[in-house]
C-alpha positions as MATLAB code, in Angstrom:
seq = 'MNQKSAVIGVMPLWDAQRESYWMVPGYLQGLEQQGAVPLMLPLTDAPRELDYFLESCDGFLLTGGQDLDPAQYGQQDTGLCGETCPLRDRMDRYILTQAVERGKAVLGICRGLQLMNAAYGGTLYQDLPTQHPSPVSHQMKPPYDRAAHQVALVEGTPLQQLLGVSSCGVNSYHHQGIDRLAAAFRPMAQAPDGLVEGIYMPHKPFVWAVQWHPEFSYRTDGNSQKLFQAFVQAARGERL';
ca = [
     112.105   74.239 -145.711;
     108.492   75.153 -144.989;
     106.560   72.892 -142.682;
     103.908   70.778 -144.388;
     100.405   72.136 -143.820;
      97.863   69.873 -142.177;
      94.855   69.099 -144.380;
      91.685   69.047 -142.270;
      88.502   67.431 -143.548;
      85.519   69.518 -142.439;
      82.049   67.999 -142.246;
      79.573   69.883 -144.481;
      76.529   71.729 -143.196;
      73.277   70.815 -144.948;
      70.340   73.095 -145.718;
      67.420   70.754 -146.454;
      65.068   73.552 -147.540;
      67.500   74.834 -150.159;
      68.974   71.398 -150.887;
      72.436   72.870 -150.567;
      75.688   72.628 -148.652;
      76.838   75.620 -146.628;
      79.537   76.496 -144.125;
      80.117   78.817 -141.167;
      83.277   80.666 -142.251;
      84.805   80.499 -138.772;
      85.325   76.733 -138.973;
      87.580   77.212 -141.978;
      89.120   80.507 -140.940;
      89.935   79.280 -137.436;
      91.893   76.411 -139.003;
      93.533   78.654 -141.608;
      94.628   81.025 -138.848;
      96.709   78.137 -137.474;
      98.256   77.262 -140.830;
      95.965   74.361 -141.792;
      94.322   73.739 -145.156;
      90.593   73.052 -144.572;
      88.703   70.866 -147.029;
      84.904   70.669 -146.872;
      83.717   67.149 -147.661;
      80.674   66.230 -149.778;
      77.634   64.910 -147.948;
      77.753   61.155 -148.530;
      77.864   57.873 -146.643;
      79.582   56.007 -149.502;
      82.624   54.255 -147.976;
      84.593   54.467 -151.230;
      84.439   58.267 -151.217;
      84.906   58.654 -147.481;
      87.884   56.285 -147.491;
      89.569   58.596 -150.011;
      89.307   61.505 -147.563;
      90.376   59.306 -144.667;
      93.569   58.590 -146.586;
      94.062   62.163 -147.801;
      93.314   64.235 -144.686;
      95.450   64.583 -141.576;
      92.529   65.329 -139.270;
      88.771   65.868 -139.197;
      86.554   68.588 -137.782;
      83.043   67.433 -136.837;
      80.970   70.593 -137.112;
      77.603   71.670 -135.739;
      74.304   71.286 -137.550;
      71.008   69.467 -137.179;
      70.021   67.473 -134.127;
      71.285   63.938 -133.906;
      68.695   61.263 -134.737;
      67.892   59.614 -131.361;
      68.201   56.233 -133.095;
      71.955   56.911 -133.032;
      71.871   56.415 -129.261;
      69.126   53.820 -129.023;
      66.150   56.062 -128.265;
      62.891   57.070 -129.881;
      62.260   60.687 -130.822;
      60.202   62.114 -127.955;
      59.025   65.005 -130.121;
      61.611   67.318 -128.564;
      64.173   67.036 -131.358;
      64.494   69.533 -134.152;
      65.330   68.692 -137.746;
      67.660   65.719 -138.186;
      69.857   64.578 -141.073;
      70.328   60.783 -140.929;
      72.720   60.861 -143.886;
      74.957   63.297 -142.031;
      74.730   61.089 -138.920;
      75.952   58.067 -140.878;
      78.691   60.036 -142.600;
      80.026   61.616 -139.410;
      79.935   58.323 -137.557;
      81.896   56.536 -140.277;
      84.498   59.291 -140.516;
      84.850   59.443 -136.738;
      85.271   55.741 -136.066;
      87.589   55.194 -139.007;
      89.671   58.262 -138.164;
      90.064   57.070 -134.574;
      91.060   53.614 -135.778;
      93.681   55.159 -138.077;
      95.092   57.442 -135.374;
      93.929   60.679 -137.013;
      93.266   63.853 -135.039;
      89.560   64.630 -134.510;
      87.905   67.727 -133.052;
      84.153   67.805 -132.429;
      82.229   71.050 -131.957;
      78.671   71.216 -130.563;
      76.812   68.555 -132.579;
      80.243   67.018 -133.149;
      80.586   66.384 -129.406;
      77.119   64.861 -129.296;
      77.801   62.603 -132.290;
      81.075   61.432 -130.777;
      79.401   60.543 -127.496;
      76.553   58.679 -129.220;
      78.874   56.823 -131.593;
      80.637   55.192 -128.656;
      77.569   54.258 -126.626;
      76.635   57.424 -124.750;
      73.231   59.121 -124.715;
      71.912   62.668 -125.085;
      69.288   64.893 -123.593;
      66.963   65.483 -126.522;
      65.994   68.883 -125.121;
      67.862   70.469 -122.216;
      65.143   72.942 -121.135;
      62.692   70.111 -120.457;
      64.982   67.194 -119.549;
      67.778   69.076 -117.761;
      66.319   72.424 -116.686;
      68.737   74.908 -115.142;
      69.383   78.649 -114.889;
      72.484   78.312 -117.093;
      72.140   80.002 -120.486;
      72.694   77.319 -123.139;
      71.003   79.247 -125.986;
      72.527   82.688 -126.002;
      71.502   85.583 -128.223;
      73.961   87.054 -130.730;
      76.677   88.201 -130.886;
      78.198   84.773 -130.341;
      81.808   85.844 -129.806;
      81.340   86.441 -126.074;
      80.996   84.255 -122.993;
      77.521   83.027 -122.001;
      78.657   81.008 -118.980;
      81.718   79.520 -117.330;
      82.948   75.942 -117.548;
      85.108   74.254 -114.930;
      88.091   72.445 -116.442;
      88.956   69.061 -114.976;
      92.403   69.231 -113.412;
      95.098   67.357 -115.305;
      93.062   66.811 -118.477;
      94.554   67.825 -121.831;
      92.300   70.882 -122.186;
      93.114   72.157 -118.694;
      96.816   71.691 -119.342;
      96.526   73.451 -122.706;
      94.707   76.508 -121.346;
      96.492   76.597 -117.990;
      93.411   77.703 -116.032;
      90.810   76.007 -113.845;
      87.804   77.628 -115.541;
      87.000   79.775 -118.543;
      84.097   81.565 -120.161;
      82.499   80.004 -123.227;
      79.787   80.922 -125.704;
      76.792   78.603 -125.877;
      74.131   77.790 -128.453;
      72.607   74.307 -128.157;
      69.453   72.680 -126.853;
      70.821   69.135 -126.647;
      73.738   67.790 -124.645;
      75.392   64.775 -123.071;
      73.232   62.751 -120.696;
      75.278   59.556 -120.137;
      78.915   59.911 -121.101;
      80.280   57.069 -123.242;
      82.827   54.892 -121.449;
      85.376   55.601 -124.201;
      85.585   59.264 -123.148;
      86.603   61.251 -120.097;
      85.194   64.679 -119.191;
      87.379   67.765 -119.597;
      84.905   70.595 -118.954;
      81.642   70.973 -117.067;
      79.018   73.716 -117.011;
      77.765   75.052 -113.639;
      74.622   72.878 -113.952;
      76.699   69.699 -114.247;
      76.427   69.302 -118.025;
      79.585   67.796 -119.526;
      80.797   70.237 -122.182;
      84.280   68.973 -123.015;
      85.457   65.396 -123.556;
      88.479   63.491 -124.800;
      89.451   59.927 -125.600;
      92.390   58.791 -123.459;
      95.325   56.996 -125.071;
      94.643   58.670 -128.419;
      96.818   61.502 -129.773;
      93.906   63.945 -130.178;
      90.232   62.988 -130.058;
      88.633   65.977 -128.341;
      85.242   67.684 -128.422;
      83.658   70.790 -126.934;
      80.039   71.846 -126.672;
      80.801   75.532 -127.270;
      81.692   77.350 -130.489;
      85.315   78.428 -131.047;
      84.422   79.091 -134.703;
      82.529   82.193 -133.539;
      85.160   83.470 -131.098;
      88.520   82.529 -132.645;
      89.298   86.075 -133.786;
      89.452   87.562 -130.293;
      89.458   84.674 -127.802;
      92.878   83.249 -126.999;
      91.434   79.993 -125.667;
      89.610   79.355 -128.956;
      92.832   80.005 -130.843;
      94.725   77.603 -128.594;
      92.126   74.894 -129.207;
      92.409   75.192 -132.991;
      96.197   75.400 -132.713;
      96.429   72.216 -130.633;
      94.172   70.375 -133.097;
      96.245   71.456 -136.097;
      99.494   70.557 -134.352;
      98.139   67.095 -133.529;
      97.021   66.633 -137.148;
     100.607   67.397 -138.197;
     101.809   64.718 -135.811;
     103.382   67.131 -133.340;
     103.384   66.459 -129.616;
     101.306   68.907 -127.596;
];
């Protein structure tokens, strides 16, 4: 008998200028490559609708997108933020906290990592070049399916055990990042300038996030494939 496919709820990307949803194909294709069925959610903060997806989906992918509203981590906008989407902030936060409470698998990517940290009491650098200057390239030029810098993997963490290496190359396209890590999380990966770029929630089956972009590198990068594979396996309830 065929194994049941994991249904993964994927947070929508929002184009304010065009008033439209959109999606980077790699989010969906990276999941499909591992046998999952991705389902892009509507942009809403209505609990009735979101509760339906929380019941129906086996896991949730928190995608990239606009900057997080600094109000989400108790700060005022210093003028360094780009466009924000408060509705998306509220939606992602509700899905995240409810999914964690229900024991669902969650993977955050880029903005997803930042939202996860803020939702549990952490803070962000609103603009890395001015608040955390370093020679590390955090805003690479295309193509995005190549390494921009290395990250050191924390020994014994789930990501290090999954990849079986002490460091790996990652792509990088972000101008915000974790400042104070929320107490609910532990670091799994760190850039050469000290920026935390991978986190997980201990004592949960799979609540992970990375600052880099496996959706751009999943076709050729084995580590990106392993990350999506581990997420899908956890959503199916399999032990890693």
